[in-house]
Tab-separated table of C-alpha atoms and ligand atoms in Angstrom:
chain	number	residue	atom	x	y	z
A	1	MET	CA	-3.246	10.754	-13.620
A	2	ILE	CA	-6.820	9.690	-13.216
A	3	GLY	CA	-8.717	11.933	-10.851
A	4	LEU	CA	-11.262	9.675	-9.274
A	5	GLY	CA	-12.643	9.335	-5.804
A	6	ARG	CA	-12.359	12.108	-3.283
A	7	GLN	CA	-9.182	14.118	-3.498
A	8	PHE	CA	-7.274	15.497	-0.529
A	9	HIS	CA	-4.716	18.146	-1.181
A	10	GLY	CA	-4.831	19.125	2.441
A	11	SER	CA	-5.951	16.633	4.964
A	12	THR	CA	-8.947	15.351	6.819
A	13	CYS	CA	-10.367	16.330	10.124
A	14	ALA	CA	-11.555	14.041	12.849
A	15	LYS	CA	-14.809	15.876	13.433
A	16	ASN	CA	-16.927	12.775	12.806
A	17	ALA	CA	-14.715	10.369	14.667
A	18	SER	CA	-16.676	8.564	17.297
A	19	PRO	CA	-15.675	5.954	19.843
A	20	THR	CA	-18.692	3.898	18.802
A	21	MET	CA	-16.945	3.149	15.526
A	22	GLY	CA	-14.099	1.450	17.343
A	23	ASN	CA	-15.355	-2.086	16.751
A	24	MET	CA	-15.294	-1.643	13.041
A	25	ALA	CA	-12.609	-3.758	11.421
A	26	MET	CA	-10.153	-2.045	9.118
A	27	ARG	CA	-9.768	-3.895	5.817
A	28	ILE	CA	-7.757	-1.572	3.668
A	29	LEU	CA	-6.153	-1.603	0.248
A	30	LEU	CA	-3.270	0.765	-0.568
A	31	LEU	CA	-2.985	1.775	-4.219
A	32	GLY	CA	-0.451	4.054	-5.877
A	33	SER	CA	2.099	4.069	-8.675
A	34	PRO	CA	5.496	2.443	-8.178
A	35	GLY	CA	7.531	4.570	-5.783
A	36	SER	CA	4.502	6.409	-4.395
A	37	GLY	CA	5.397	5.265	-0.877
A	38	LYS	CA	3.004	2.369	-0.302
A	39	GLY	CA	5.630	0.428	1.654
A	40	THR	CA	6.493	3.410	3.834
A	41	GLN	CA	2.862	4.201	4.594
A	42	SER	CA	2.135	0.551	5.290
A	43	SER	CA	4.985	0.350	7.860
A	44	ARG	CA	3.740	3.435	9.647
A	45	LEU	CA	0.160	2.257	9.665
A	46	GLN	CA	1.191	-1.153	11.004
A	47	LYS	CA	3.112	0.540	13.779
A	48	ASN	CA	0.439	3.067	14.702
A	49	PHE	CA	-2.660	0.932	14.285
A	50	ASN	CA	-3.198	-2.675	15.152
A	51	LEU	CA	-2.821	-3.830	11.570
A	52	GLY	CA	-1.617	-6.980	9.878
A	53	ALA	CA	-0.262	-6.359	6.375
A	54	ILE	CA	0.396	-8.243	3.181
A	55	SER	CA	2.699	-6.752	0.574
A	56	SER	CA	2.660	-8.684	-2.693
A	57	GLY	CA	6.044	-7.235	-3.741
A	58	ASP	CA	7.663	-8.232	-0.429
A	59	LEU	CA	6.139	-11.676	-0.709
A	60	LEU	CA	7.563	-12.126	-4.198
A	61	ARG	CA	10.996	-10.831	-3.149
A	62	ARG	CA	11.051	-13.289	-0.246
A	63	ASN	CA	10.154	-16.088	-2.662
A	64	ILE	CA	13.009	-14.975	-4.903
A	65	ALA	CA	15.452	-14.842	-1.977
A	66	ASN	CA	14.350	-18.332	-0.895
A	67	GLY	CA	14.688	-19.725	-4.429
A	68	THR	CA	11.111	-21.078	-4.633
A	69	GLU	CA	9.496	-22.001	-7.967
A	70	ILE	CA	7.269	-18.922	-7.770
A	71	GLY	CA	10.355	-16.858	-6.948
A	72	LYS	CA	12.232	-18.110	-10.021
A	73	PHE	CA	9.333	-17.239	-12.269
A	74	ALA	CA	8.642	-13.896	-10.571
A	75	ALA	CA	12.295	-12.794	-10.743
A	76	LYS	CA	12.203	-12.771	-14.546
A	77	GLU	CA	8.998	-10.738	-14.665
A	78	ILE	CA	10.085	-8.262	-12.003
A	79	GLU	CA	13.489	-7.662	-13.619
A	80	ARG	CA	11.856	-6.608	-16.858
A	81	GLY	CA	9.186	-4.494	-15.188
A	82	ALA	CA	6.331	-6.847	-16.130
A	83	TYR	CA	3.550	-8.093	-13.889
A	84	VAL	CA	3.488	-11.608	-12.503
A	85	SER	CA	0.486	-13.510	-13.886
A	86	ASP	CA	-2.915	-13.068	-12.278
A	87	ASN	CA	-3.228	-16.798	-11.543
A	88	ILE	CA	-0.001	-16.925	-9.582
A	89	MET	CA	-0.742	-13.709	-7.710
A	90	ILE	CA	-4.298	-14.706	-6.833
A	91	GLU	CA	-3.171	-18.055	-5.452
A	92	LEU	CA	-0.277	-16.509	-3.545
A	93	ILE	CA	-2.372	-13.818	-1.875
A	94	THR	CA	-5.389	-16.045	-1.243
A	95	ASN	CA	-3.131	-18.410	0.710
A	96	GLU	CA	-1.545	-15.512	2.552
A	97	LEU	CA	-4.901	-14.031	3.514
A	98	ARG	CA	-5.743	-17.289	5.302
A	99	THR	CA	-2.770	-16.734	7.606
A	100	ILE	CA	-3.940	-13.296	8.762
A	101	LYS	CA	-5.358	-13.681	12.217
A	102	ARG	CA	-5.902	-10.011	12.991
A	103	LYS	CA	-9.200	-8.251	12.670
A	104	ASN	CA	-7.556	-5.257	10.996
A	105	TRP	CA	-5.413	-5.644	7.926
A	106	LEU	CA	-4.003	-3.880	4.934
A	107	LEU	CA	-3.049	-5.017	1.434
A	108	ASP	CA	-0.230	-3.327	-0.447
A	109	GLY	CA	0.419	-4.120	-4.124
A	110	PHE	CA	-2.441	-6.589	-4.588
A	111	PRO	CA	-4.809	-6.392	-6.426
A	112	ARG	CA	-3.057	-4.728	-9.330
A	113	THR	CA	-5.401	-5.741	-12.154
A	114	ILE	CA	-9.163	-5.892	-12.550
A	115	ASN	CA	-9.034	-9.717	-12.632
A	116	GLN	CA	-7.189	-9.724	-9.341
A	117	ALA	CA	-9.674	-7.257	-7.840
A	118	ILE	CA	-12.631	-9.433	-8.844
A	119	ALA	CA	-10.934	-12.547	-7.457
A	120	LEU	CA	-10.207	-10.736	-4.203
A	121	ASP	CA	-13.788	-9.499	-3.886
A	122	ASP	CA	-15.087	-13.043	-4.469
A	123	ASN	CA	-12.689	-14.456	-1.955
A	124	LEU	CA	-13.439	-11.907	0.744
A	125	SER	CA	-17.179	-12.110	0.254
A	126	LEU	CA	-16.970	-15.833	1.059
A	127	THR	CA	-15.626	-14.922	4.477
A	128	GLY	CA	-18.023	-11.987	4.880
A	129	GLN	CA	-15.086	-9.586	5.290
A	130	PRO	CA	-14.984	-7.323	2.254
A	131	LEU	CA	-12.526	-4.483	1.794
A	132	ASN	CA	-13.937	-1.334	3.351
A	133	LEU	CA	-11.472	1.345	2.286
A	134	VAL	CA	-9.174	1.872	-0.688
A	135	ILE	CA	-6.471	4.490	-0.249
A	136	ASN	CA	-4.827	5.861	-3.379
A	137	LEU	CA	-1.482	7.659	-3.016
A	138	GLN	CA	-0.911	10.301	-5.643
A	139	VAL	CA	2.654	11.602	-5.883
A	140	PRO	CA	4.136	13.695	-8.714
A	141	GLU	CA	6.105	11.573	-11.179
A	142	GLU	CA	9.244	13.710	-11.068
A	143	VAL	CA	9.532	13.074	-7.332
A	144	ILE	CA	9.059	9.345	-7.699
A	145	LEU	CA	11.976	8.580	-9.991
A	146	GLN	CA	14.523	10.166	-7.653
A	147	ARG	CA	12.946	8.300	-4.795
A	148	ILE	CA	13.336	4.870	-6.304
A	149	MET	CA	16.943	5.595	-7.353
A	150	ASP	CA	17.726	6.258	-3.678
A	151	ARG	CA	15.709	3.319	-2.325
A	152	TRP	CA	17.237	0.353	-0.490
A	153	VAL	CA	15.277	-2.502	1.044
A	154	HIS	CA	15.669	-5.142	3.722
A	155	VAL	CA	14.149	-8.128	1.947
A	156	PRO	CA	13.250	-10.379	4.921
A	157	SER	CA	11.198	-7.662	6.641
A	158	GLY	CA	10.276	-5.428	3.706
A	159	ARG	CA	11.682	-2.381	5.520
A	160	VAL	CA	12.381	0.437	3.107
A	161	TYR	CA	15.141	3.071	3.398
A	162	ASN	CA	15.858	6.131	1.338
A	163	LEU	CA	19.354	7.578	1.206
A	164	SER	CA	18.124	11.164	1.107
A	165	TYR	CA	15.358	11.320	3.705
A	166	ASN	CA	15.288	8.025	5.606
A	167	PRO	CA	18.820	6.599	5.571
A	168	PRO	CA	19.750	3.533	7.633
A	169	LYS	CA	21.645	4.354	10.835
A	170	ARG	CA	24.641	2.372	9.541
A	171	PRO	CA	25.240	2.596	5.800
A	172	GLY	CA	23.986	-0.440	3.899
A	173	LEU	CA	22.592	-2.206	6.987
A	174	ASP	CA	19.091	-2.736	8.343
A	175	ASP	CA	18.486	-0.753	11.558
A	176	VAL	CA	16.744	-3.615	13.351
A	177	THR	CA	18.676	-6.749	12.375
A	178	GLY	CA	21.985	-5.288	11.149
A	179	GLU	CA	21.581	-7.419	8.003
A	180	LYS	CA	22.595	-6.182	4.575
A	181	LEU	CA	20.229	-3.989	2.587
A	182	SER	CA	19.810	-4.545	-1.124
A	183	LYS	CA	18.869	-2.596	-4.203
A	184	ARG	CA	15.760	-3.854	-5.973
A	185	THR	CA	16.506	-5.214	-9.448
A	186	ASP	CA	13.660	-3.133	-10.852
A	187	ASP	CA	14.648	0.184	-9.252
A	188	ASN	CA	16.410	1.803	-12.209
A	189	ALA	CA	15.329	4.483	-14.667
A	190	GLU	CA	14.818	2.192	-17.643
A	191	ILE	CA	12.682	-0.428	-15.889
A	192	PHE	CA	10.860	2.263	-13.950
A	193	LYS	CA	9.419	3.629	-17.203
A	194	ILE	CA	8.018	0.201	-18.050
A	195	ARG	CA	6.593	-0.247	-14.541
A	196	LEU	CA	4.905	3.114	-14.753
A	197	GLN	CA	3.437	2.159	-18.103
A	198	LYS	CA	2.133	-1.155	-16.721
A	199	HIS	CA	0.666	0.719	-13.797
A	200	ARG	CA	-1.213	3.120	-16.061
A	201	GLU	CA	-2.476	0.377	-18.307
A	202	LEU	CA	-3.400	-2.313	-15.786
A	203	THR	CA	-3.666	-0.806	-12.316
A	204	GLU	CA	-5.174	2.641	-12.847
A	205	PRO	CA	-8.469	1.074	-14.022
A	206	LEU	CA	-8.812	-0.091	-10.424
A	207	LEU	CA	-9.377	3.516	-9.408
A	208	GLU	CA	-12.596	3.525	-11.364
A	209	TYR	CA	-13.506	0.047	-10.137
A	210	TYR	CA	-13.281	1.116	-6.481
A	211	SER	CA	-14.588	4.621	-7.065
A	212	LYS	CA	-17.795	3.142	-8.481
A	213	ARG	CA	-18.105	1.103	-5.310
A	214	ASN	CA	-17.675	4.281	-3.288
A	215	MET	CA	-14.609	2.990	-1.493
A	216	LEU	CA	-11.857	5.160	-2.903
A	217	VAL	CA	-10.116	8.041	-1.242
A	218	THR	CA	-7.080	9.757	-2.811
A	219	PHE	CA	-4.328	11.586	-0.934
A	220	THR	CA	-1.937	13.824	-2.786
A	221	GLY	CA	1.504	15.012	-1.724
A	222	SER	CA	5.191	15.029	-2.563
A	223	THR	CA	6.486	13.167	0.466
A	224	SER	CA	5.305	10.326	2.664
A	225	ASP	CA	5.639	12.652	5.668
A	226	GLU	CA	3.212	15.038	4.040
A	227	ILE	CA	0.709	12.321	3.148
A	228	TYR	CA	0.821	10.157	6.281
A	229	PRO	CA	-1.042	12.509	8.674
A	230	LYS	CA	-3.854	12.779	6.152
A	231	ILE	CA	-4.239	8.997	6.067
A	232	GLU	CA	-4.101	8.783	9.834
A	233	GLY	CA	-6.777	11.439	10.191
A	234	GLU	CA	-8.985	9.594	7.759
A	235	LEU	CA	-8.634	6.290	9.595
A	236	LEU	CA	-9.413	7.896	12.929
A	237	ARG	CA	-12.451	9.573	11.434
A	238	ARG	CA	-13.752	6.372	9.892
A	239	PHE	CA	-12.752	3.703	12.338
A	240	GLY	CA	-12.484	5.558	15.636
A	241	VAL	CA	-9.598	5.746	18.070
A	242	GLU	CA	-9.843	2.237	19.562
A	243	ASN	CA	-7.559	0.751	16.947
A	244	PHE	CA	-5.013	3.480	17.396
A	245	ASN	CA	-1.793	2.637	19.171
A	246	GLN	CA	-2.455	4.271	22.525
A	247	GLY	CA	0.132	6.567	23.995
A	248	ARG	CA	0.897	8.205	20.662
A	249	ARG	CA	-0.495	11.511	19.569
A	250	PRO	CA	-2.279	11.302	16.247
A	251	GLU	CA	-0.438	13.120	13.462
A	252	ILE	CA	-3.648	14.338	11.878
A	253	VAL	CA	-3.853	17.785	10.441
A	254	ASN	CA	-7.036	19.646	11.144
A	255	GLU	CA	-8.623	20.539	7.867
A	256	GLU	CA	-11.997	20.182	6.267
A	257	ALA	CA	-12.864	16.612	5.305
A	258	ASN	CA	-14.411	16.007	1.934
A	259	ASN	CA	-14.997	12.381	2.020
A	260	ILE	CA	-17.260	9.489	1.329
A	261	PRO	CA	-19.863	9.148	4.051
A	262	LEU	CA	-18.950	7.170	7.117
A	263	ASN	CA	-21.854	4.830	6.683
A	264	ASP	CA	-20.241	3.539	3.479
A	265	VAL	CA	-17.696	1.804	5.664
A	266	ASN	CA	-18.940	-1.555	6.757
B	301	LIG	P1	6.082	-3.726	-5.585
B	301	LIG	O1	7.065	-4.071	-4.517
B	301	LIG	O2	4.675	-3.704	-5.116
B	301	LIG	O3	6.481	-2.514	-6.377
B	301	LIG	O4	6.143	-4.963	-6.632
B	301	LIG	C1	7.333	-5.267	-7.327
B	301	LIG	C2	7.021	-6.083	-8.567
B	301	LIG	O5	6.415	-7.328	-8.183
B	301	LIG	C3	6.035	-5.452	-9.522
B	301	LIG	O6	6.642	-4.529	-10.406
B	301	LIG	C4	5.522	-6.682	-10.272
B	301	LIG	O7	6.475	-7.143	-11.184
B	301	LIG	C5	5.428	-7.714	-9.152
B	301	LIG	N1	4.113	-7.672	-8.497
B	301	LIG	C6	3.825	-7.285	-7.222
B	301	LIG	N2	2.515	-7.386	-6.963
B	301	LIG	C7	1.938	-7.819	-8.100
B	301	LIG	C8	0.603	-8.090	-8.488
B	301	LIG	N3	-0.432	-7.912	-7.623
B	301	LIG	N4	0.375	-8.518	-9.744
B	301	LIG	C9	1.371	-8.710	-10.609
B	301	LIG	N5	2.663	-8.468	-10.325
B	301	LIG	C10	2.953	-8.016	-9.071
């Protein structure tokens, strides 16, 4: 794996967190290989911070479920572990970004190529709201394969379950709606290898792209439970507590921060 940006094997501390940072909007990108837990982290962040979120994979799966033209095209690519074309993805996400009304938001799964990253930067600079933090999840490969074999999803909401550590309350059914869960067509060992390969080839170069722009921070761990408090601590440190869902205790772990300076966040 590429070791770029600041690495966290422990976690961050909130020593620099200041209430004066509370007005700062959170515009975050989550990066990580397939099965690294982007969906899980995104759900927790949405719940604990006042965040809107766009997941490109969820968006494509909803298009597939609804039988749209994009869905028909995307289904073929997803089933064989390939990427959907940059043009389609850029149009899809650009339209979706227009619907986000919240000040704070997070992208999961887009951009996934350098072309997409450039298009996103161009698009966001037009609105004067550039990304201000890129979070890279780094999880050992041997852990990931087992994880995706055990993964079930609720397509309409994007909720993710794992049979070993986050099972649904009733087998095969979504906890919130009671609707049926499904297995992703690309969650099998054979296709996973191809997805991992695509990720290395096309998405890992983004680590350098964002590292050069001083926006990248990497968190390492074997489980989402281990990684989440580190992300939370980092967001509190950078953006202050105002965006935090009041009434909850932060899950941050108190350890030395080794991070890009706060004034790089704007
Ligand atoms: P995910 O749910 O993020 O793992 O995405 C599932 C699949 O959707 C990927 O393996 C790709 O086939 C496709 N996909 C999602 N986002 C993108 C993107 N930004 N660019 C190209 N293909 C994508």
